Every structure is written in structure tokens, then in C-alpha cells.
Tab-separated table of N, CA and C and ligand atoms in Angstrom:
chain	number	residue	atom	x	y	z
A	1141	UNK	N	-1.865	6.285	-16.589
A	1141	UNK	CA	-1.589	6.676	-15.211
A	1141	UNK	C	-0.589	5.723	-14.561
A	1142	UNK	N	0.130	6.274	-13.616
A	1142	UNK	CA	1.245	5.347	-12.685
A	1142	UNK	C	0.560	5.536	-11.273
A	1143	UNK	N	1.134	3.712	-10.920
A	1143	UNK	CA	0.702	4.207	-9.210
A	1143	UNK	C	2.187	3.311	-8.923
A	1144	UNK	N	2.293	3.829	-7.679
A	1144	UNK	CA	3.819	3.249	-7.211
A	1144	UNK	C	2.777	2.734	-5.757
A	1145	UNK	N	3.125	1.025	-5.995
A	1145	UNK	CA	3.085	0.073	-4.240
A	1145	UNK	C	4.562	0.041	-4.017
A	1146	UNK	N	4.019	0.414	-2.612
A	1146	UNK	CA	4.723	0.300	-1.190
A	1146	UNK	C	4.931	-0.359	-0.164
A	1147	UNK	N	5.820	-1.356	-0.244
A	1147	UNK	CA	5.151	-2.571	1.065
A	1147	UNK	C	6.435	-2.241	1.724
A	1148	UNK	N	5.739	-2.531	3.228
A	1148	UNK	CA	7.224	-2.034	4.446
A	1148	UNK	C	7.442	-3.587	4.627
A	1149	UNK	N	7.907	-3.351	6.053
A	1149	UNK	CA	8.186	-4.405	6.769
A	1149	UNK	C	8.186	-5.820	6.630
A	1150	UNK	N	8.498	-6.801	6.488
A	1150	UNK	CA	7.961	-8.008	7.269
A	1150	UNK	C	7.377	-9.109	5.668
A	1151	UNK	N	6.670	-8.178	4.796
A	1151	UNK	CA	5.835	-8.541	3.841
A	1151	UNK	C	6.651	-9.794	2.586
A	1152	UNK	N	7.974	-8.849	2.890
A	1152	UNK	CA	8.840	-10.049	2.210
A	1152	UNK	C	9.009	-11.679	2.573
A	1153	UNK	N	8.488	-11.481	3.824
A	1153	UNK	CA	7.825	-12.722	4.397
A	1153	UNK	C	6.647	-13.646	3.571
A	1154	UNK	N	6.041	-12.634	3.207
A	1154	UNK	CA	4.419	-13.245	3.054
A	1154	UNK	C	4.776	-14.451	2.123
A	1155	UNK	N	3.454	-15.626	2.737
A	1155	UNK	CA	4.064	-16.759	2.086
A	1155	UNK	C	4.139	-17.798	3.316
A	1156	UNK	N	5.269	-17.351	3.870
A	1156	UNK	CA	5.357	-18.092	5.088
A	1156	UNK	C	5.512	-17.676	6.282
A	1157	UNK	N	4.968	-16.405	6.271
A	1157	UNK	CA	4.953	-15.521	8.200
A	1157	UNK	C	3.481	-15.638	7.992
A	1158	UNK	N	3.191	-16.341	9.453
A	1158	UNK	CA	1.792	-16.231	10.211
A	1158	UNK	C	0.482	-16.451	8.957
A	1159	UNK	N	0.609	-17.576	8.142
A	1159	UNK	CA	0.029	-17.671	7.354
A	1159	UNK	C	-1.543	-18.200	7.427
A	1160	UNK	N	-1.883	-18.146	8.883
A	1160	UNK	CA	-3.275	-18.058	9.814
A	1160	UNK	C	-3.749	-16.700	9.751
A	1161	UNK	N	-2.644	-15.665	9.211
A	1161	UNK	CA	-3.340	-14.493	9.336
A	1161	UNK	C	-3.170	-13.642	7.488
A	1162	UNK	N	-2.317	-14.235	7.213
A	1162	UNK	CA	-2.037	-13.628	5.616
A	1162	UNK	C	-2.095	-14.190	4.566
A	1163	UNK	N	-2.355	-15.614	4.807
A	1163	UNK	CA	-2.686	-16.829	3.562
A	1163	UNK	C	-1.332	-16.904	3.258
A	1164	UNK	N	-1.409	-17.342	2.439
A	1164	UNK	CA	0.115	-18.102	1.678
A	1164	UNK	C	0.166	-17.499	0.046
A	1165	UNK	N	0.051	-16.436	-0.011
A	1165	UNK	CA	0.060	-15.711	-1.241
A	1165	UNK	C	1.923	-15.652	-0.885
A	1166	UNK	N	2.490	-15.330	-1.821
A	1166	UNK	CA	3.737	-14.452	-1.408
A	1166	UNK	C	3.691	-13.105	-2.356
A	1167	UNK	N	4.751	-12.126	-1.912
A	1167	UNK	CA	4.498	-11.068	-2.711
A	1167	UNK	C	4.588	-10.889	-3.591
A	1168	UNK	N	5.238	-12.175	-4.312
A	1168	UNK	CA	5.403	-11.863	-6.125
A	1168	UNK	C	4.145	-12.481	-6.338
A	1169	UNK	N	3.490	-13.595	-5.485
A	1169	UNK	CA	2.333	-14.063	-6.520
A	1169	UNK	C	1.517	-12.596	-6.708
A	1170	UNK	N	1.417	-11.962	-5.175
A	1170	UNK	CA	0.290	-10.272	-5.548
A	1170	UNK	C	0.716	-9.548	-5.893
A	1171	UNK	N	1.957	-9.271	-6.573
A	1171	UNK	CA	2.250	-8.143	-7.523
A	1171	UNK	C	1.884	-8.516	-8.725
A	1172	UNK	N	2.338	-10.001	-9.313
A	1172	UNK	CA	1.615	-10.640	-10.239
A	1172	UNK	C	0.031	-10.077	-10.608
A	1173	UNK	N	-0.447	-10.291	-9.685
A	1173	UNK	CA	-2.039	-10.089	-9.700
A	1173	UNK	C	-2.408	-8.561	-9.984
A	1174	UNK	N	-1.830	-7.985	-8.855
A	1174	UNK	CA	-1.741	-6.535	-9.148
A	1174	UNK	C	-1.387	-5.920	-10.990
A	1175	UNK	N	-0.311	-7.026	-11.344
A	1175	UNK	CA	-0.126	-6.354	-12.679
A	1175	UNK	C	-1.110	-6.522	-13.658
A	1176	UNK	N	-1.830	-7.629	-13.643
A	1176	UNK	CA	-2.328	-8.502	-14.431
A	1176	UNK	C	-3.921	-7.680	-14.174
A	1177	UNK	N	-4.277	-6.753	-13.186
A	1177	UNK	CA	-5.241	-5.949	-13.105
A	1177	UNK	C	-5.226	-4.596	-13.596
A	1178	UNK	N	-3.768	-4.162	-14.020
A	1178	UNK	CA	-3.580	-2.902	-14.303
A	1178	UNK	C	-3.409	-3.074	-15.238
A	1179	UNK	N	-3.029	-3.980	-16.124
A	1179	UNK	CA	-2.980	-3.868	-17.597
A	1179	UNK	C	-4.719	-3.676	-18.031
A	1180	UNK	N	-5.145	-4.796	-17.382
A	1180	UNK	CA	-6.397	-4.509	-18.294
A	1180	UNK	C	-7.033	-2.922	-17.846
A	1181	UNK	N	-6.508	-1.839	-17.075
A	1181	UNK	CA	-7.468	-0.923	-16.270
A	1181	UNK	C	-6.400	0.162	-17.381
A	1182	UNK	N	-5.327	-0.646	-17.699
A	1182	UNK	CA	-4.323	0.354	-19.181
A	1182	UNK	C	-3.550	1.359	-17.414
A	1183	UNK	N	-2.991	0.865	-16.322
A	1183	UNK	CA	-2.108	1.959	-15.882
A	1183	UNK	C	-0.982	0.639	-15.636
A	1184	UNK	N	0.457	1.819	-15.339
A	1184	UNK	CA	1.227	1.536	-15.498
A	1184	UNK	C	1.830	1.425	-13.635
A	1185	UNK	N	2.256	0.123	-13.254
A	1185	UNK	CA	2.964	-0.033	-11.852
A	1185	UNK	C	4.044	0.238	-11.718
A	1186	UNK	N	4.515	0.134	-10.303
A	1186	UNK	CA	6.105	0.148	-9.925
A	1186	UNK	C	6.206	-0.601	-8.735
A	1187	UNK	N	6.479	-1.942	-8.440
A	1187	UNK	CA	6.024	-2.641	-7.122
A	1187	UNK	C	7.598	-2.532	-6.133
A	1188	UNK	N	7.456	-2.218	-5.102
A	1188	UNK	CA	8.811	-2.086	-4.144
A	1188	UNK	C	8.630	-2.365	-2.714
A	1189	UNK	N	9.349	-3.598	-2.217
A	1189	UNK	CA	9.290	-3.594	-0.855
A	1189	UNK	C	10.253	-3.014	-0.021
A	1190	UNK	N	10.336	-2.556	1.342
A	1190	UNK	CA	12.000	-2.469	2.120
A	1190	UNK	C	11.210	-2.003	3.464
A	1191	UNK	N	12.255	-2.782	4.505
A	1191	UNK	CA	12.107	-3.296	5.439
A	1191	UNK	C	12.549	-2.147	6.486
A	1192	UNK	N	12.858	-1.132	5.736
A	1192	UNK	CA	13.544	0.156	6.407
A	1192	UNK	C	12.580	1.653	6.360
A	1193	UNK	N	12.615	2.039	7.345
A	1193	UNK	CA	11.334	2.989	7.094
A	1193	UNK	C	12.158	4.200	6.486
A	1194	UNK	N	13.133	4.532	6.507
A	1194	UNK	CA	14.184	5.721	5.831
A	1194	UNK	C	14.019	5.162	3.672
A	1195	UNK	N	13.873	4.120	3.707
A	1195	UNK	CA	13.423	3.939	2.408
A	1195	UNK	C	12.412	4.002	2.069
A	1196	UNK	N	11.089	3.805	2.569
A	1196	UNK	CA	9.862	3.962	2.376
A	1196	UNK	C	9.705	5.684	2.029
A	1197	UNK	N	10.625	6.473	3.162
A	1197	UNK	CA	10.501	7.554	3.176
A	1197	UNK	C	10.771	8.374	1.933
A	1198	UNK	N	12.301	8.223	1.344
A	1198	UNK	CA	12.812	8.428	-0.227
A	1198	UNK	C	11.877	7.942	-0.688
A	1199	UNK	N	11.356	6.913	-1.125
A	1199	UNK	CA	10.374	6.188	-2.340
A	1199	UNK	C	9.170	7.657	-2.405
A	1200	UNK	N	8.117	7.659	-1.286
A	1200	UNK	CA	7.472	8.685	-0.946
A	1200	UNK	C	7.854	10.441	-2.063
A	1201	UNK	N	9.149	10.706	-1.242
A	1201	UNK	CA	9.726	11.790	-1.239
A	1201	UNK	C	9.410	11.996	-3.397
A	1202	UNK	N	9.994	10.710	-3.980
A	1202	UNK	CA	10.724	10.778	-4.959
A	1202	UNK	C	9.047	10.714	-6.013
A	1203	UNK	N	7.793	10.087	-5.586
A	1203	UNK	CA	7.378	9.315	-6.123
A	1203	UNK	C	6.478	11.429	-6.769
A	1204	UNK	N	6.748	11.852	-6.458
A	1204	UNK	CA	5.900	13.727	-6.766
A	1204	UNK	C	6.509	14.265	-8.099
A	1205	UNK	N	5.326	14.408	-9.066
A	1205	UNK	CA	6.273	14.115	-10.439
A	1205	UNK	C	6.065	13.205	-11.480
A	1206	UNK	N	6.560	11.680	-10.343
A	1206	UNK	CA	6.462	10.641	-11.531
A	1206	UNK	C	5.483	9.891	-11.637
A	1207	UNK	N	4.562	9.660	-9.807
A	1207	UNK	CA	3.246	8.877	-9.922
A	1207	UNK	C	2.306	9.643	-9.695
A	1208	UNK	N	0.632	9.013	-10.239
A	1208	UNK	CA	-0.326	9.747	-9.993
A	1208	UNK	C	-0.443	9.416	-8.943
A	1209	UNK	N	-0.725	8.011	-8.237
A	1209	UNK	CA	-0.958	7.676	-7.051
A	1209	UNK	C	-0.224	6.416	-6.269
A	1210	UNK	N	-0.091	6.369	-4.905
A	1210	UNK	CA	1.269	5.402	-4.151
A	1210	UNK	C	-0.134	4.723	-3.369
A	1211	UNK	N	0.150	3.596	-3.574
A	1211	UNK	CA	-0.244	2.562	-2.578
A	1211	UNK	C	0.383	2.161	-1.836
A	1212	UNK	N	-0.010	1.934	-0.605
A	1212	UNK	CA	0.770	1.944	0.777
A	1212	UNK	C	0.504	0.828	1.714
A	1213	UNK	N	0.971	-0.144	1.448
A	1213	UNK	CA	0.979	-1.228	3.145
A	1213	UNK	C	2.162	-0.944	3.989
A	1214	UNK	N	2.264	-0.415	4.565
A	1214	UNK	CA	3.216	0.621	5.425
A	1214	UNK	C	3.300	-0.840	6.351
A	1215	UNK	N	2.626	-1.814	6.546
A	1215	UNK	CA	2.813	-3.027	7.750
A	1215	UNK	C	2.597	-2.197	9.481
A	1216	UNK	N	3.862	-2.549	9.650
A	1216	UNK	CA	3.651	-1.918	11.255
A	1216	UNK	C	4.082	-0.642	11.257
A	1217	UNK	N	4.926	-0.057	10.321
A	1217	UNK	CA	5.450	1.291	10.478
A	1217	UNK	C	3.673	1.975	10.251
A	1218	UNK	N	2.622	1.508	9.950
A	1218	UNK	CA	1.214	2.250	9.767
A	1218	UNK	C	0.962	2.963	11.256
A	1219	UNK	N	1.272	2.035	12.308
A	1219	UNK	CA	1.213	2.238	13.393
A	1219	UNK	C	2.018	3.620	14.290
A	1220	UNK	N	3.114	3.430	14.239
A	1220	UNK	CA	4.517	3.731	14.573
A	1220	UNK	C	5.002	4.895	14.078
A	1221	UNK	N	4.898	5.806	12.549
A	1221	UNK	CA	5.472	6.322	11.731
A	1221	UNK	C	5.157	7.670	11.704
A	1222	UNK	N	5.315	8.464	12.128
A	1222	UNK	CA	5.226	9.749	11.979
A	1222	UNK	C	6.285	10.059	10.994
A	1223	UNK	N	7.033	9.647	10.541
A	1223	UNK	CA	7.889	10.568	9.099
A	1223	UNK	C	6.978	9.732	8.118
A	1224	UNK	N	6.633	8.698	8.146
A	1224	UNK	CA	5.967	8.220	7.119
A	1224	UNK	C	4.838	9.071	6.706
A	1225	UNK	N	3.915	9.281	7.606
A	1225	UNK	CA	2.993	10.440	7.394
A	1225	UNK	C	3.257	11.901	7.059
A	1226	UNK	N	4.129	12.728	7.987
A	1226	UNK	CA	4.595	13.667	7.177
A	1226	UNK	C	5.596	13.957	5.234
A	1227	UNK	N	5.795	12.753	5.434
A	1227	UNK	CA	6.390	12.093	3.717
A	1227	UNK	C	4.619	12.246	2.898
A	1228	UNK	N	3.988	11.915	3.106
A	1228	UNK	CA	3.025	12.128	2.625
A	1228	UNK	C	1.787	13.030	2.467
A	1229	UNK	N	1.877	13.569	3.241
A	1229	UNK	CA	1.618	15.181	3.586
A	1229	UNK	C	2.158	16.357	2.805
A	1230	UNK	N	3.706	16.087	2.637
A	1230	UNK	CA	4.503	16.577	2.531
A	1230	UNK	C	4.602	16.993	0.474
A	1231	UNK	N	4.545	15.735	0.245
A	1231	UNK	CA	4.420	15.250	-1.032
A	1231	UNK	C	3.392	15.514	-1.715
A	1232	UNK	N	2.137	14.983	-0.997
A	1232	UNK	CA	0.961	15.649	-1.744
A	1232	UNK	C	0.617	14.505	-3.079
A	1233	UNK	N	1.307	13.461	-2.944
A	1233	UNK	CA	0.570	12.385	-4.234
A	1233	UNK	C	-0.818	11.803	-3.387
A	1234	UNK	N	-1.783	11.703	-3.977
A	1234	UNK	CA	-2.616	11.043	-3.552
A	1234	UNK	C	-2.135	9.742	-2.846
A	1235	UNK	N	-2.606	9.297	-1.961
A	1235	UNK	CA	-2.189	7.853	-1.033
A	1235	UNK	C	-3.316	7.345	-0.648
A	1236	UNK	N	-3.126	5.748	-0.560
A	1236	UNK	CA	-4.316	4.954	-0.821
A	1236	UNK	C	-3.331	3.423	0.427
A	1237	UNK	N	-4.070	3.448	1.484
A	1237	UNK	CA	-3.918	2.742	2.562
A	1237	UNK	C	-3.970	1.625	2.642
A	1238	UNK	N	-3.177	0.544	2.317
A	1238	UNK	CA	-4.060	-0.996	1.931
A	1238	UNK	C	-3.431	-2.169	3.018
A	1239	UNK	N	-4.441	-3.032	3.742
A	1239	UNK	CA	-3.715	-4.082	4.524
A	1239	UNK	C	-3.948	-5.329	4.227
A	1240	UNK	N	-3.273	-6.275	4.157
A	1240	UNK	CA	-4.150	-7.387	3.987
A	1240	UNK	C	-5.152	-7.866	4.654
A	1241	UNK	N	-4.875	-7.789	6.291
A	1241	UNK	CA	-5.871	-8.320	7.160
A	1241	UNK	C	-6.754	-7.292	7.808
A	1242	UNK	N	-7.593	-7.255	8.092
A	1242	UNK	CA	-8.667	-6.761	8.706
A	1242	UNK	C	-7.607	-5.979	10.145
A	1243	UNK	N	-7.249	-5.018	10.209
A	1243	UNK	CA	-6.173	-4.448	11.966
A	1243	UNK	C	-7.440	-4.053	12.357
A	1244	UNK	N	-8.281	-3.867	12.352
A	1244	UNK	CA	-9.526	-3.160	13.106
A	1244	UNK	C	-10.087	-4.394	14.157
A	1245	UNK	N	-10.027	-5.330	13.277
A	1245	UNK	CA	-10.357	-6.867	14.334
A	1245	UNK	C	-9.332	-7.551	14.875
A	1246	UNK	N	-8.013	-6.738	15.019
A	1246	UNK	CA	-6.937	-7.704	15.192
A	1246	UNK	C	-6.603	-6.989	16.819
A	1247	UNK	N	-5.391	-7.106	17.585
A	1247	UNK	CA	-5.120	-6.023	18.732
A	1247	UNK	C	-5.232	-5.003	18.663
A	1248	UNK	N	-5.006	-4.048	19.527
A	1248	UNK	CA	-5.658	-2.667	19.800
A	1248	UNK	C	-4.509	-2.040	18.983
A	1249	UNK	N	-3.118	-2.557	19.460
A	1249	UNK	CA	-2.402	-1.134	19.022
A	1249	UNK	C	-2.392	-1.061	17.240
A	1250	UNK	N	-3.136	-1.790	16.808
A	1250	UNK	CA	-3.425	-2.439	15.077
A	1250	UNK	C	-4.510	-1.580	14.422
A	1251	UNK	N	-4.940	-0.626	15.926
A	1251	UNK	CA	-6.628	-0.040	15.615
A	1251	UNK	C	-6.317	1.150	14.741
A	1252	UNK	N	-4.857	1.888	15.527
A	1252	UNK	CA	-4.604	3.234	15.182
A	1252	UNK	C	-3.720	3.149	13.896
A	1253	UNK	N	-4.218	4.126	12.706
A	1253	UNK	CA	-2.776	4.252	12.036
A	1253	UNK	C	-2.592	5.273	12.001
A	1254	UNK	N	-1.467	5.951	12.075
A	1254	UNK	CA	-0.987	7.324	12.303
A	1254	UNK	C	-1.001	7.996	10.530
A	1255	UNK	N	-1.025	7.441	9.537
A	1255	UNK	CA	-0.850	7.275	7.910
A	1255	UNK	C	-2.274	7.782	7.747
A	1256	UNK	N	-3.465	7.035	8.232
A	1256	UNK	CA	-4.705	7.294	7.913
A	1256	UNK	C	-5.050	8.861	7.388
A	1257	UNK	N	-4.614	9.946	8.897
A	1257	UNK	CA	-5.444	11.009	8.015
A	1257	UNK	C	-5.122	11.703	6.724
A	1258	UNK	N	-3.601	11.327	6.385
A	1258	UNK	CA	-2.966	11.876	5.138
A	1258	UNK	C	-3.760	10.851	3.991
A	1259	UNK	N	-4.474	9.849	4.050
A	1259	UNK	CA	-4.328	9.028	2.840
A	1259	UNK	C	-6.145	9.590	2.446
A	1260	UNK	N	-6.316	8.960	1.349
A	1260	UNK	CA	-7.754	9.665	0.949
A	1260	UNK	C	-8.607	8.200	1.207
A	1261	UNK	N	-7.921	7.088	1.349
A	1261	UNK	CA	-8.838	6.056	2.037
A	1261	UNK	C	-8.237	4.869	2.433
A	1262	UNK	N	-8.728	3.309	3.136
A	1262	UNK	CA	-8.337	2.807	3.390
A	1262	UNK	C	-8.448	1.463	2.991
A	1263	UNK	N	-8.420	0.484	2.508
A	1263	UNK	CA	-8.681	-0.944	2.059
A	1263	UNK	C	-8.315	-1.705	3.367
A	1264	UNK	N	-9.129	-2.655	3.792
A	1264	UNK	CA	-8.044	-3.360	4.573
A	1264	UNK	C	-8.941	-4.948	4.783
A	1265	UNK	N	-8.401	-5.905	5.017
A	1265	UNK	CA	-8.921	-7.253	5.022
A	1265	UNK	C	-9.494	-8.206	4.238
A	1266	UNK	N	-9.031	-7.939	3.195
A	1266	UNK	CA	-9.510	-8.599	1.859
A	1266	UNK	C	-8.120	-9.939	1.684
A	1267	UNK	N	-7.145	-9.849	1.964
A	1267	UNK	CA	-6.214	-10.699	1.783
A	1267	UNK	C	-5.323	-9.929	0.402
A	1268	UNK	N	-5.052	-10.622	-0.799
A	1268	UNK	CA	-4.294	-10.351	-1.371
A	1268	UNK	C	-5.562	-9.783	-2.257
A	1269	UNK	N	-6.510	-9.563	-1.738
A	1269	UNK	CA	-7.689	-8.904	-2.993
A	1269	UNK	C	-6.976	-7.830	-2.715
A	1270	UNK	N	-6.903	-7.342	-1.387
A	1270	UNK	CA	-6.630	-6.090	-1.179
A	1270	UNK	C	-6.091	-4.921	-1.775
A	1271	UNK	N	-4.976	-5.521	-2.705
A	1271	UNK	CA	-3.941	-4.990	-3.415
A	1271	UNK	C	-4.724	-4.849	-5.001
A	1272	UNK	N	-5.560	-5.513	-5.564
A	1272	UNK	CA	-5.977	-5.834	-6.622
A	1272	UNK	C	-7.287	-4.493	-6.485
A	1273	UNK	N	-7.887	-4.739	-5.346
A	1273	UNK	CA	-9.152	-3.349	-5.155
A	1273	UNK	C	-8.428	-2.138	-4.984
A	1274	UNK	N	-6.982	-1.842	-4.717
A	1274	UNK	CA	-6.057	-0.792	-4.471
A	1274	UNK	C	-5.926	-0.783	-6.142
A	1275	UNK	N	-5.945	-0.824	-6.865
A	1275	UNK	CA	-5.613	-0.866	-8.236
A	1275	UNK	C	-6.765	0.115	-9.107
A	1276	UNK	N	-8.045	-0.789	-8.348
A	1276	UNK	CA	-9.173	-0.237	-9.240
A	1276	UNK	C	-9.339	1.028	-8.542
A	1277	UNK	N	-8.991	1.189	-7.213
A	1277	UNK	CA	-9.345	2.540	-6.038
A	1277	UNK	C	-8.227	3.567	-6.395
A	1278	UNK	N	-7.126	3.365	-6.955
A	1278	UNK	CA	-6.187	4.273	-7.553
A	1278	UNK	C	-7.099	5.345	-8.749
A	1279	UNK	N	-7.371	4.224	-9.862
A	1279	UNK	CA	-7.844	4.407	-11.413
A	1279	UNK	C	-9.090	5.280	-10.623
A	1280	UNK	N	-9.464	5.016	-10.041
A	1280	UNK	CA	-10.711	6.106	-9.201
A	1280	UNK	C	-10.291	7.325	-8.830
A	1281	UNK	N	-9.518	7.493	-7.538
A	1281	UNK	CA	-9.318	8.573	-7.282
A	1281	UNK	C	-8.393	9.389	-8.286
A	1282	UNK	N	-7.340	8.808	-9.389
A	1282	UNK	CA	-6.659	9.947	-10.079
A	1282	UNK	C	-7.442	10.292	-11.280
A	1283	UNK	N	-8.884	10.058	-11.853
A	1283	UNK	CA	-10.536	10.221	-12.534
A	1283	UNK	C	-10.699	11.506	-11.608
A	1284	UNK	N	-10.912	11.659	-10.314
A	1284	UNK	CA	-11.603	12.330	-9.298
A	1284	UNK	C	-10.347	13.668	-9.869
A	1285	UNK	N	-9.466	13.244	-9.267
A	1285	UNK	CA	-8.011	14.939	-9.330
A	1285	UNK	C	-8.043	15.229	-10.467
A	1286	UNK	N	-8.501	14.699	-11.623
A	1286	UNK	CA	-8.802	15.037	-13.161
A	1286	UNK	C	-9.792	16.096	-13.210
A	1287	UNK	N	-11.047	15.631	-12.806
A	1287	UNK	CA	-11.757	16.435	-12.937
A	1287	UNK	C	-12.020	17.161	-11.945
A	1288	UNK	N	-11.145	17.542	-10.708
A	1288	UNK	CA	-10.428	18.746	-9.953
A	1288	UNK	C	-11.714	18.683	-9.060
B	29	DQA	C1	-0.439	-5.429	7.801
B	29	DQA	C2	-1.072	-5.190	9.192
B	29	DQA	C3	-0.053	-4.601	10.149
B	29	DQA	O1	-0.648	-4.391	11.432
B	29	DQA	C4	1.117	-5.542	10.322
B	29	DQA	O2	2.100	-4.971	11.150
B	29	DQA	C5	1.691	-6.005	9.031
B	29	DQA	C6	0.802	-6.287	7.907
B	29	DQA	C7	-1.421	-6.127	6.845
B	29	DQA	O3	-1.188	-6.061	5.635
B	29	DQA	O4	-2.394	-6.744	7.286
B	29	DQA	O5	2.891	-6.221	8.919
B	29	DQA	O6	-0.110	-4.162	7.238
């Protein structure tokens, strides 16, 4: 199986943005991790960040076909994004919601994600586990569309 991650915004940061709220992982150490969980689970990744929501959007568009399932830290466009959501709607790959930090305990406008009702669930506040339980929650739900 393939799952294609998705990181928006900001994440290319991680490491050294607000590291009171995201630890000091950076994103290659958790793609690292991420890989190093999918080998042993036998699926195959595609890790991609961009800071542009018109790319998130293509990635989306393109991913129908080639992945079973897209993992998504959409960052703030989670908030904000109505093409992001219709990209996924639209598409129809299973989508799997992942944040690092807990947005439910963070400010209000962090409460809503506009992504949520298209995705089949949500991970959020684990830190860089997050991405690693998005791995095993993929290998789950494309088991589930198997057996229809
Ligand atoms: C985030 C949470 C978002 O609210 C925020 O805009 C981010 C990162 C997270 O992984 O915790 O950029 O998606």
C-alpha cells in the first residue's frame, strides 16, 4: 500500500518555530520515523511539504490512482481552506487528519477545521508520534476499503 504525507505551511520550520509548542523534532527527523514505521508495516511513502496551498491542492488532485491513503497536516490552511477540502472530497482517497499539537487546547480559531468532515479521522497532539500513529491509522483504514 502507498500513503502520500502532506505537510502545509510553516512545518518546514519545525525544529526551530515555537519549539514550546512542537518540540524540536525537525521534519526530516519525522519523516525519518515515519519511514522507519512503514517499512516494518511493508507500505510504501511519499513525504512532501509546500508552503502554498495551490500545491497542496495538485498533490491532492494527483494523489487518485497512485495512493491508497494521504496524510494531511494541512497546518493553518486546516483552518482557512475550503479548496483544500473540496480537493478532497473531490478526489475521494481516503484522508487521515494529523497535528502535532493538541488545536483543541490551543485558541479558538485552532478549534475548527474546515478538512475534518472530508477526512475519516483525526490524530492530533501526540507531537511527532503523531505522524508515526498516522502510519499505523492509514494500514487500518485501507484493511477497512479492502474489505468494502
Ligand atoms: C498544526 C496546528 C495548526 O493550528 C498550526 O497552524 C500549524 C501546525 C500542528 O501540527 O499542530 O501550523 O497543524
Amino acid at each position: 500500500m502507498k500513503i502520500l504525507f502532506l505537510n502545509g505551511p510553516n512545518l518546514n520550520l519545525l525544529g526551530q518555530r515555537e519549539p514550546g509548542v512542537y518540540g524540536t523534532a525537525t521534519l526530516a527527523d519525522i519523516e525519518k520515523n515515519v519511514r522507519e514505521r512503514a517499512r516494518e508495516l511493508k507500505a510504501e511513502v511519499a513525504f512532501r511539504q509546500s508552503n502554498l496551498e495551490g500545491e497542496l491542492v495538485g498533490w491532492i488532485q494527483e494523489a487518485k490512482g497512485k495512493f491508497d491513503v494521504i496524510v494531511l497536516n494541512a497546518a493553518a490552511y486546516t483552518h482557512t481552506s475550503i479548496a483544500l477540502r473540496d480537493a478532497i472530497a473531490a478526489v475521494g482517497v481516503p484522508t487521515i487528519e494529523i497535528h502535532l499539537s493538541n488545536v483543541h487546547a490551543r485558541e479558538e480559531f485552532r478549534h475548527k477545521s474546515l478538512i475534518a468532515p472530508v477526512c475519516c479521522g483525526q490524530i492530533a497532539g501526540f507531537g511527532p508520534k503523531s505522524y508515526v500513529l498516522a502510519v499505523e491509522a492509514s494500514v487500518y483504514v485501507n484493511g477497512r476499503k479492502k474489505q468494502g
